[in-house]
XYZ file of C-alpha atoms in Angstrom:
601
model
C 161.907 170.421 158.145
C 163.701 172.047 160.976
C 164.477 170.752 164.272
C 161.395 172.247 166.443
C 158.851 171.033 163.287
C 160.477 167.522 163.848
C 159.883 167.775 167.725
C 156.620 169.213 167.650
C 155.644 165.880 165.328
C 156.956 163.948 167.375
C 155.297 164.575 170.628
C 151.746 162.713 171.849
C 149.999 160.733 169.164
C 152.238 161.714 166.790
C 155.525 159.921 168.657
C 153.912 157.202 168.904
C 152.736 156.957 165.469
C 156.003 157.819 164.160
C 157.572 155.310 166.608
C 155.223 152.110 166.486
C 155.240 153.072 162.344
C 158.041 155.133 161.220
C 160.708 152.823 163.165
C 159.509 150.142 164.856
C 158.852 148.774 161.487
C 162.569 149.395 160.231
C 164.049 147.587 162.837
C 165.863 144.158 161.815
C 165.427 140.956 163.636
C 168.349 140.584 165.781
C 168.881 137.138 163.988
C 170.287 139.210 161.086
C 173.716 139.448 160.865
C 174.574 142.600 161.696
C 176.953 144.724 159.278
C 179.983 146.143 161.632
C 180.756 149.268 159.026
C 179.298 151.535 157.063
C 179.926 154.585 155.363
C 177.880 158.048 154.849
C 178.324 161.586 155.155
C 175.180 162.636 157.170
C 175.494 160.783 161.013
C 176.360 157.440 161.763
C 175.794 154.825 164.684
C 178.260 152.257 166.229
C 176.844 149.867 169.227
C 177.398 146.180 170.103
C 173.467 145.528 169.608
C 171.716 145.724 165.500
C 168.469 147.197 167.436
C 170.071 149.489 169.609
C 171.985 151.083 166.514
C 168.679 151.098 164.368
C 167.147 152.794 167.168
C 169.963 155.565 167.121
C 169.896 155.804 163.001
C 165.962 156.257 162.931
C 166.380 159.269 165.646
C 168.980 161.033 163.862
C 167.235 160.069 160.488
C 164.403 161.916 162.122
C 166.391 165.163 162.847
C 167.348 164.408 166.176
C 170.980 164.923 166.915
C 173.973 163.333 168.172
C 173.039 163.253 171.770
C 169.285 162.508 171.547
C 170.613 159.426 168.929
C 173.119 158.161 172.080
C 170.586 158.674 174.408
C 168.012 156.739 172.817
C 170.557 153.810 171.704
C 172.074 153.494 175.150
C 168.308 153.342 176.415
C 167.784 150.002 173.941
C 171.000 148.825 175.020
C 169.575 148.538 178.552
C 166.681 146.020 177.352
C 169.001 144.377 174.564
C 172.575 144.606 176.601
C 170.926 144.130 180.410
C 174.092 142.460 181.301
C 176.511 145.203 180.348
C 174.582 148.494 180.797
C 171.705 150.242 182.334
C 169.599 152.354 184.446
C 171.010 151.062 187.480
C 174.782 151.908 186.734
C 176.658 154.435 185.459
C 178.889 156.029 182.637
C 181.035 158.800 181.120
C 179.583 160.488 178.168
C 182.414 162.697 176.058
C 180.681 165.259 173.428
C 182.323 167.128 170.461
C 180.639 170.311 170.260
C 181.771 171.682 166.034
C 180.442 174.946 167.038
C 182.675 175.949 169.322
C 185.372 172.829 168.652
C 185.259 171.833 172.095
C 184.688 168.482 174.344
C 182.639 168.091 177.391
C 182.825 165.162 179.380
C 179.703 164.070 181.549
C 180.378 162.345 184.911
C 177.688 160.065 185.654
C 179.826 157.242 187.533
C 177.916 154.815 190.299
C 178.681 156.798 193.843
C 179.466 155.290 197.367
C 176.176 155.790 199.756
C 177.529 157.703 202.772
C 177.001 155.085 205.346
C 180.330 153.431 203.120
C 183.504 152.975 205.269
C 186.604 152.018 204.218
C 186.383 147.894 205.307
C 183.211 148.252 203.037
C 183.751 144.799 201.893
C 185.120 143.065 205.360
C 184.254 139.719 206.266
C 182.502 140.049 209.361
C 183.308 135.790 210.315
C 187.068 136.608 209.425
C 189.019 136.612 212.530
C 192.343 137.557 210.085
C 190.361 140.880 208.718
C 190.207 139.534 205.737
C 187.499 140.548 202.969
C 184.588 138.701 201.795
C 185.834 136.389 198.715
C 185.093 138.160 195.815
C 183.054 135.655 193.787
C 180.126 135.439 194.568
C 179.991 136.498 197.691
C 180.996 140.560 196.929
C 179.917 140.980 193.929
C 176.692 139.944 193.869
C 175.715 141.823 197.316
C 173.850 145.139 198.179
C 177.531 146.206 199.383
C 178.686 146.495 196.431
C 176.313 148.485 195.031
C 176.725 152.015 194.018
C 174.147 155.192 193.381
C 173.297 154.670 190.122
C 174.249 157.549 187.720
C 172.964 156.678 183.979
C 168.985 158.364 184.612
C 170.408 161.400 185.614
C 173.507 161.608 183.272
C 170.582 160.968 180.392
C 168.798 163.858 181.365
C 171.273 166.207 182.049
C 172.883 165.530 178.564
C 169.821 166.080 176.576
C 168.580 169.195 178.600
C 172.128 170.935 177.936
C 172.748 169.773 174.861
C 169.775 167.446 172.832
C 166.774 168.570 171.233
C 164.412 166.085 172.134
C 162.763 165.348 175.514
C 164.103 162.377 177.699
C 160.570 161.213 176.867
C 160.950 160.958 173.212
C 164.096 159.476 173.362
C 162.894 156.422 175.666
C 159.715 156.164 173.271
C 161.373 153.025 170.910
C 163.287 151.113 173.888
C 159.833 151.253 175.730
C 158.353 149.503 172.180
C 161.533 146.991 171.958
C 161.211 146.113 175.710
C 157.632 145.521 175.134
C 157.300 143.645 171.729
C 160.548 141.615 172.258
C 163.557 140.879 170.506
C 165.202 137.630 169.246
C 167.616 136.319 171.782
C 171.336 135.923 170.068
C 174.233 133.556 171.265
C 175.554 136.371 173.562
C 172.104 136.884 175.424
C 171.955 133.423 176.102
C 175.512 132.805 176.993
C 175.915 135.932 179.567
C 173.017 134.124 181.220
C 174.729 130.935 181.063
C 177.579 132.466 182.791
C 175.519 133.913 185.660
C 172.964 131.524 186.316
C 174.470 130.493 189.930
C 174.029 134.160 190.461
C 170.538 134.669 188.949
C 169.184 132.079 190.951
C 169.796 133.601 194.317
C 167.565 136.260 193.664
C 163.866 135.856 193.324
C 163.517 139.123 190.809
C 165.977 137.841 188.763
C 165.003 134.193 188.183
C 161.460 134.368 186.603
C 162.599 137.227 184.070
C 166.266 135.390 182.891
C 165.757 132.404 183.930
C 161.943 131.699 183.237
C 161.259 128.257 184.467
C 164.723 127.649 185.346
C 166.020 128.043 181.896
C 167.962 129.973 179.708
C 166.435 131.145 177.171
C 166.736 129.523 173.811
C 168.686 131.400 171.245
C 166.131 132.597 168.350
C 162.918 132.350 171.074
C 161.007 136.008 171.383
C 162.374 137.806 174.856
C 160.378 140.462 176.542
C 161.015 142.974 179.588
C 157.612 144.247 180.464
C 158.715 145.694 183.905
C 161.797 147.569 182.514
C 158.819 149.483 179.801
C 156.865 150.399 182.591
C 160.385 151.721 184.081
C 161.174 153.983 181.577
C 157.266 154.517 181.058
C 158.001 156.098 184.428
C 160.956 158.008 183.508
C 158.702 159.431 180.275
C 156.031 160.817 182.145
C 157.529 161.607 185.808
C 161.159 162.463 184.519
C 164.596 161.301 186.786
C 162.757 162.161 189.873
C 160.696 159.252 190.095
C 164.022 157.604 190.128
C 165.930 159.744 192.319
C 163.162 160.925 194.201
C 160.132 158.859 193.766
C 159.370 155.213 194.007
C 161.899 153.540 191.596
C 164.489 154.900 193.939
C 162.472 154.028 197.563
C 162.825 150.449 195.316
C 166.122 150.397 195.034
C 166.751 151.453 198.587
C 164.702 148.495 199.707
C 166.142 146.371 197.309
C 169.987 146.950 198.455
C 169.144 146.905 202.080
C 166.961 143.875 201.799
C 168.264 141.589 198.872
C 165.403 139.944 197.317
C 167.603 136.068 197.917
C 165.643 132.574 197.610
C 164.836 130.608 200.729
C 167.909 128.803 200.516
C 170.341 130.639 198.342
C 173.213 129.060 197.019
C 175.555 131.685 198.527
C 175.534 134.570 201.586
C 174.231 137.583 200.306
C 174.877 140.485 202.438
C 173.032 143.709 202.611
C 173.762 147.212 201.681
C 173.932 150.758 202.914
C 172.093 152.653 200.371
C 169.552 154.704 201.101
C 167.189 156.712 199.380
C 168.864 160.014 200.906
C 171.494 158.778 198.815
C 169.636 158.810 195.474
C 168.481 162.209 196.640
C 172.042 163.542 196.835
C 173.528 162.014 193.133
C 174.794 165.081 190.728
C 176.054 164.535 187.559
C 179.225 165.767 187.227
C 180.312 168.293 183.777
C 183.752 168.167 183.810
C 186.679 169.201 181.141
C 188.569 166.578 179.263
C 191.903 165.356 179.655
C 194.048 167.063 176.741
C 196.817 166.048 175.209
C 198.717 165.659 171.535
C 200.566 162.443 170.019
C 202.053 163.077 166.184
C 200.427 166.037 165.789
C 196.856 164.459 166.951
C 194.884 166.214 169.572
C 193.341 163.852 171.962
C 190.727 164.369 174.324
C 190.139 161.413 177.424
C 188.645 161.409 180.478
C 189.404 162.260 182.954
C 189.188 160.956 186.816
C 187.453 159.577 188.625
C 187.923 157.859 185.588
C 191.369 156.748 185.204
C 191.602 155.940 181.299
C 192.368 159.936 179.867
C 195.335 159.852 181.950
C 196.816 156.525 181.746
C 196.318 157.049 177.413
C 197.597 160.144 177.802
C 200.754 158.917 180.167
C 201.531 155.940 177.799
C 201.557 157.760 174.201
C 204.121 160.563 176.018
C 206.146 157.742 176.697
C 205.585 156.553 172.847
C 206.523 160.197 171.887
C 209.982 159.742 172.075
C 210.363 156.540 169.766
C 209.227 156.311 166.203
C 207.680 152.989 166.119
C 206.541 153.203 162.571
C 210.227 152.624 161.379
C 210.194 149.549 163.529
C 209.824 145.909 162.968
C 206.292 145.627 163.817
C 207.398 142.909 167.284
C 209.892 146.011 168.269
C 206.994 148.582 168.455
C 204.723 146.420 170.362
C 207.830 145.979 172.884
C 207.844 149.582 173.780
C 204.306 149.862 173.715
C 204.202 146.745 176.050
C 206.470 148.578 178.780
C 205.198 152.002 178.638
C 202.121 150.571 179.078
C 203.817 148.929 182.057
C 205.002 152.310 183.544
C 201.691 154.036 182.882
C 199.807 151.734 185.123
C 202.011 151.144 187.360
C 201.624 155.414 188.021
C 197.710 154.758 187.599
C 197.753 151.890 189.887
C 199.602 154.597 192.809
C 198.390 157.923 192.075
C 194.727 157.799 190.758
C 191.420 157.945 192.315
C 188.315 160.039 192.943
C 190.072 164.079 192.110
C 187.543 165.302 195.080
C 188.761 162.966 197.410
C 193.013 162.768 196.628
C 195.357 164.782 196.084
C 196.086 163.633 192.657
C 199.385 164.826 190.621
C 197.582 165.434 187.444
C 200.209 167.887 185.636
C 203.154 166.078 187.045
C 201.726 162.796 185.241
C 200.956 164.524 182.079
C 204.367 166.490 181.622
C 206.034 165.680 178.975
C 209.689 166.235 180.657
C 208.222 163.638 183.271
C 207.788 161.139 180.644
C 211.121 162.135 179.287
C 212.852 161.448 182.377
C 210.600 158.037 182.776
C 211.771 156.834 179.697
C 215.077 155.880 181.578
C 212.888 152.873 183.388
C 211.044 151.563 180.031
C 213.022 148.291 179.968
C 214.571 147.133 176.537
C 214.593 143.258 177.739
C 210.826 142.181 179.837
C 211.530 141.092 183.127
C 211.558 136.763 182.929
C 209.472 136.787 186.123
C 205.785 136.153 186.070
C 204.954 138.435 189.388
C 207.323 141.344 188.223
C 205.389 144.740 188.716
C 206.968 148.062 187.712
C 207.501 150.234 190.799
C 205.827 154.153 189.878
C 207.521 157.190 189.399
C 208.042 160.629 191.585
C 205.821 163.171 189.363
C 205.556 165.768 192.356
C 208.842 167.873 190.832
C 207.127 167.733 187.335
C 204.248 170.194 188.396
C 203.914 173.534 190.664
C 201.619 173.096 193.241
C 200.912 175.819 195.670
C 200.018 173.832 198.385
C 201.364 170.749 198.093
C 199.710 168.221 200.231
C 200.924 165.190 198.523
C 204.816 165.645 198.848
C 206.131 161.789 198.969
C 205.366 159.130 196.785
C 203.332 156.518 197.884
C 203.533 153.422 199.392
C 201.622 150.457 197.118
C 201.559 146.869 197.334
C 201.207 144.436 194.139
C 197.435 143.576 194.928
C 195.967 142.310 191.698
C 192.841 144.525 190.516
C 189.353 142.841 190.031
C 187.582 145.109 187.768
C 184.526 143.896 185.681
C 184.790 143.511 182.156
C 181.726 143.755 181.115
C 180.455 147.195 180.389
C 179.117 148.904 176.687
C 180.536 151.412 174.139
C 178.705 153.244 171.814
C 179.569 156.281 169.516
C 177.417 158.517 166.926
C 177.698 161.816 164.776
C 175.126 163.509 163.343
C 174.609 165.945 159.888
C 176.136 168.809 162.218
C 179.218 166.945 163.049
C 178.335 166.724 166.748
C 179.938 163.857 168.082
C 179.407 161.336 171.380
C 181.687 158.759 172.898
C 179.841 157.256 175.540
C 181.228 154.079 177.493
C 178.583 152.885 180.436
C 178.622 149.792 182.417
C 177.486 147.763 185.703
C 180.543 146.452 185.815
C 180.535 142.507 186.594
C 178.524 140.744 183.337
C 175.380 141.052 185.217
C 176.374 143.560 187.598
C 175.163 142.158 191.158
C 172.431 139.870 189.665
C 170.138 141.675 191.701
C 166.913 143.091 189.387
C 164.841 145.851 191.584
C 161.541 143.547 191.501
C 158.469 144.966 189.523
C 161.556 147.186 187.508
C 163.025 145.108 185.589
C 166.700 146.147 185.527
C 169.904 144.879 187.336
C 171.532 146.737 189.718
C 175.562 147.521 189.693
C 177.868 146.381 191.757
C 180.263 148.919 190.948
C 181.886 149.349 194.358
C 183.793 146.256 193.851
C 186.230 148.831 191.666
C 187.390 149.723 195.211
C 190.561 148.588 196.431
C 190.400 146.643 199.607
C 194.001 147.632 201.543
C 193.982 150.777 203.334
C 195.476 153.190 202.792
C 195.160 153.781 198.641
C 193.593 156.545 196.651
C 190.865 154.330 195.826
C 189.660 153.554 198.875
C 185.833 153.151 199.893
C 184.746 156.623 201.222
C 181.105 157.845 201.887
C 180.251 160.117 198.838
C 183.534 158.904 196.386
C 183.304 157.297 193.187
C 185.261 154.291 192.733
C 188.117 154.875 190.228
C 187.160 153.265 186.930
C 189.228 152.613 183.501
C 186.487 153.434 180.972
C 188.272 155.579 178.161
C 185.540 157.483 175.773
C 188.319 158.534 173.358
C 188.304 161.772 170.462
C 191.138 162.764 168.824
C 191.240 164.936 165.822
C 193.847 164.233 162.993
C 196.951 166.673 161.855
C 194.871 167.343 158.363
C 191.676 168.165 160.280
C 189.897 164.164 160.495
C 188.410 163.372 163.425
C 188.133 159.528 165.408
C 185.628 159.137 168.504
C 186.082 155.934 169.933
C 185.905 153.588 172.982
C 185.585 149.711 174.150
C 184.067 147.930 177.251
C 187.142 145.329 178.684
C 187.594 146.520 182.688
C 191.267 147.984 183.119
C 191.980 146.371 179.218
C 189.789 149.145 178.064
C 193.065 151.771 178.245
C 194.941 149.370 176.481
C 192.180 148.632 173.542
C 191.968 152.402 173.205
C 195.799 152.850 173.138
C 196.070 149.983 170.623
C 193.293 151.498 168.603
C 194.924 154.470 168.400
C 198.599 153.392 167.800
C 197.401 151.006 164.653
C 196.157 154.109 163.054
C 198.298 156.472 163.802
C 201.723 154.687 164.116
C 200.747 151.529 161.966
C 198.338 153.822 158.986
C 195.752 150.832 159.850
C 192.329 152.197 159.281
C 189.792 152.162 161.661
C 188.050 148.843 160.390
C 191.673 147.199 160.657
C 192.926 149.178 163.699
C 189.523 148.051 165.817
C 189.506 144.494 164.406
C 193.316 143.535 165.241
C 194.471 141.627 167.851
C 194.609 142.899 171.431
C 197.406 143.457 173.638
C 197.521 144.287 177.399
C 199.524 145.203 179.565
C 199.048 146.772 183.169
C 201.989 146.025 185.108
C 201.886 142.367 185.489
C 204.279 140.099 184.355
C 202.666 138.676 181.351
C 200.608 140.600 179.302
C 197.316 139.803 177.825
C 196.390 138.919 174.257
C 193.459 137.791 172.161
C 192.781 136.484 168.887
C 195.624 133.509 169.089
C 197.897 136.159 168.442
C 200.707 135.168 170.736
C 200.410 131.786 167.870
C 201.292 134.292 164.987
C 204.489 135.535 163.338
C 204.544 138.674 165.697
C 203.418 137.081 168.545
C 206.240 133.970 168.134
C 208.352 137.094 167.710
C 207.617 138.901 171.017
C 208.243 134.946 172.494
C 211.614 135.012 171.599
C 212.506 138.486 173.577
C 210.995 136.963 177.181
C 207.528 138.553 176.736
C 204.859 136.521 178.531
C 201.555 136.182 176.554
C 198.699 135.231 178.232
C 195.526 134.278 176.129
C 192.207 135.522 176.719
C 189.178 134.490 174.713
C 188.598 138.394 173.593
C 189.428 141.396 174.831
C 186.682 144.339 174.655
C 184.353 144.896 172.093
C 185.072 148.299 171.008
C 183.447 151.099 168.080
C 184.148 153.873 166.847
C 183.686 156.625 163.652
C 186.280 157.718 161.869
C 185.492 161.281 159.629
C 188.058 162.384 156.867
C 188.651 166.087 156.247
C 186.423 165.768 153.309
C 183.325 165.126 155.772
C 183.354 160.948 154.741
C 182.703 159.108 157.549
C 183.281 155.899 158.272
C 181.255 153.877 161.414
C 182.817 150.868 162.928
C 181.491 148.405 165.311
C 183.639 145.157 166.384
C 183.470 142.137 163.960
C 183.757 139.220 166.040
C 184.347 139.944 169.711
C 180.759 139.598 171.960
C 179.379 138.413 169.053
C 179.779 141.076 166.338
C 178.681 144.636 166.451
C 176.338 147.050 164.229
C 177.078 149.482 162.835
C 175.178 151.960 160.516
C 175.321 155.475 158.453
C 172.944 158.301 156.639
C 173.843 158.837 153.207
């Protein structure tokens, strides 16, 4: 059966037929334990969620492709995932195109409404100028909240390069959010975690906190209002969002916060308007290139910072071989170059239509030749040490050189949510998507639109605060972010798509990801389920797993380094595809719980 005989079955009675029937029926309780690999040669799926992944299996099984599968899992992700990812925030969407052999990169970050000034997040009461504190008082306002991009970045994808209809696509999310799913550990704990937030807000307390309590883990959890939602989205398309009464919701919602009668916190209002949600584009952009060992990589590239930065720190790696090394040795230099690389990102980067970014000069490889010469071979023994950045400008040619002295940047320590989503599929064709999408807190400003039933971001908190920076608040900008959708494409003609959630640690989970396979022959299952470790130019750097307690990490503790432990860091997946058209689908193990992942045969 071809592709326009699978579409015209699946449209009216017969979609929903094929959905309530054909894979409504297929989908496993979410009590299961999940399998976090499989194997195939005909498309695969890779999510955090077992029904999200099903949901992106059955479309592909159906003869959808890679897109319309991503599409249609990141749509269950929303009902499954509410905390993470959404309709009301954003995301970068990278697609391998075998055709042609060529990436696209979609652009569909949150944007600043353009009533946004650059003491966005000032505390009016301060009499020092100081900003409002960032828990909970920021983050869980209608400041900090962006123009949602996700809608719009869904439609644009599949009208450019799906096959089936934003309609179809939503068809099984609309059934999960309206039958229900089984609430896991994760569900219950991400509410656990926000219920001082969740409370404030009258929208969000009788769907997530239904009689004041979180739900129990195995009870039967349904999202009526976010079916109706993308009912809405089915029929009416993105402009009922952008353009119709979801977005004259929102609007209302940001500038009037729906808060109790005696909230446990301030909540301030925002600036958003529904002029704004008139304005959003989507924004097609080319990827950030760049080789390691004979790889071809393809990143992001700004306003999200994480193509760079990847590409930045494995130029640095270039010039050592760290598969000769004791394994605590390699992990030392990619410790400091990580170092350098954000302490360039942490200067340099921010919204490319805004500043005067020095793109080539970063990416030259006789820049990171010369930067080797700071990589230190001992860590600095002080806590607060940053690494100062380098001079790229005589590393590029620039016509008109605006930016022609390095900046000036203090050691202000970055805030950016953690909790976002990664997903990545294939299909039959060998089309490939990396998609990483967020709302950036867990929770994002624990405001749900009421009568909508999804959370708003707050992804304007990835703003810096001091003035002046590249990433400063700015009427139309988009806050720099660090989510990394990742492709590379092996010497001997394999290809890896990959990508975690994790904040600013999501460079360094891709870079690690990609250094245990490539440098350390891990394969992906190994490289994706290893310890973490990250560094972005702060004097200790970050680990997971107890791995500063193991025989490499004790090793590492002996040369000065400074492990910090964190409970987990991201929760990535990826698929892996040999030369000989194997593929291999990987979802995390452990971390948030355990992925799914799952393959055609």
């Amino acid at each position: 059966m071809n592709r326009r005989s699978i579409r015209t079955a699946l449209v009216g009675v017969g979609l929903c037929v094929w959905i309530t029937v054909g894979v409504w029926l297929s989908l496993p309780a979410r009590s299961q334990q999940p399998s976090h690999i499989a194997t195939g040669t005909s498309g695969a799926v890779a999510s955090v969620d077992v029904d999200a992944t099903q949901i992106g299996i059955d479309i592909l099984r159906a003869g959808g492709n890679a897109v319309d599968a991503a599409i249609a899992t990141a749509a269950a992700l929303g009902v499954t995932d509410p905390f993470s990812a959404g309709i009301g925030g954003g995301g970068f969407m990278m697609i391998y195109q075998p055709e042609g052999d060529t990436v696209i990169t979609l652009d569909g970050r949150e944007e600043a409404p353009a009533a946004t000034i650059p003491d966005l997040f000032r505390d009016p009461d301060s009499t020092t100028g100081d900003s409002l504190p960032f828990f909970p008082n920021r983050i869980s306002s209608g400041l900090a909240v962006g123009v949602p991009g996700t809608p719009l970045n869904w439609a644009t994808a599949l009208e450019r390069y799906g096959t089936l209809s934003l309609s179809e696509v939503l068809q099984p999310a609309i059934a999960l959010a309206e039958d229900g799913f089984t609430v896991d550990q994760t569900f219950a704990d991400q509410i656990t975690q926000n219920q001082g937030r969740f409370t404030a807000f009258t929208s969000t307390q009788p769907l997530y906190l239904p009689n004041g309590d979180v739900p129990e883990v195995g009870s039967l959890f349904r999202n009526p209002d976010i079916a109706k939602t993308y009912r809405l989205l089915a029929e009416k398309g993105v402009n009922a969002f952008y353009r119709g009464e979801i977005g004259q919701a929102i609007a209302q919602t940001v500038q009037a916060p729906p808060v109790i009668v005696d909230p446990p916190f301030k909540v301030w209002p925002g600036r958003l308007t529904a002029a704004d949600l008139d304005r959003y584009e989507v924004r097609i952009r080319p990827p950030v290139e760049s080789t390691y060992r004979g790889y071809r990589f393809y990143g992001m590239g700004l306003p999200s910072s994480g193509g760079i930065t990847v590409a930045q720190t494995l130029n640095l790696l270039a010039g050592y071989n760290l598969s000769a090394m004791e394994r605590a040795a390699a992990l030392h230099w990619l410790i400091e170059a990580e170092r350098l690389a954000f302490s360039d990102r942490n200067a340099y980067l921010g919204d490319l239509e805004y500043v005067d970014v020095p793109t080539p000069g970063l990416l030259s490889t006789d820049y990171a030749t010369s930067r080797r010469a700071d990589l230190l071979s001992q860590p600095p023994e002080t806590a607060d040490y940053r690494a100062t950045p380098g001079n790229p400008l005589p590393y590029q040619q620039d016509p008109s050189p605006s930016l022609n002295t390095m900046p000036t940047v203090s050691n202000v320590e970055e805030l950016e949510g953690r909790s976002t989503t990664h997903l990545t599929v294939i299909d039959d064709a060998g089309m490939a998507v990396s998609y990483t999408l967020t709302l950036e807190s867990t929770g994002g400003s624990g405001i749900v639109v009421p009568g909508y039933g999804f959370i708003l971001n707050n992804e304007l908190t990835d703003f810096n605060t001091e003035v002046p920076h590249p990433n400063v608040p700015e009427p139309g900008k988009r806050p720099r972010s660090s989510m990394a959708p990742t492709m590379a494409v092996a010497p001997d003609g394999g290809f890896i798509a990959w990508g975690s959630p994790g904040g600013s640690t999501i460079i360094t989970t891709v870079l690690g990801i990609a250094v245990n396979i490539i440098d350390f022959e891990m394969d992906l299952e190994a490289a994706i389920a290893a310890p973490r470790i990250s560094q972005r130019n702060g004097g200790a750097t970050l680990v997971d797993q107890g791995f500063e307690e193991s025989d490499i990490g004790k090793a590492l503790l002996a040369k000065d380094h400074l492990l910090l432990s964190a409970t987990e860091i991201g929760a990535a997946t990826g698929i892996f595809v040999k030369s000989d058209g194997v593929l291999t689908a990987v979802a995390e193990p452990n971390r948030r719980g355990g992925g799914s992942a799952m393959a055609l045969k």
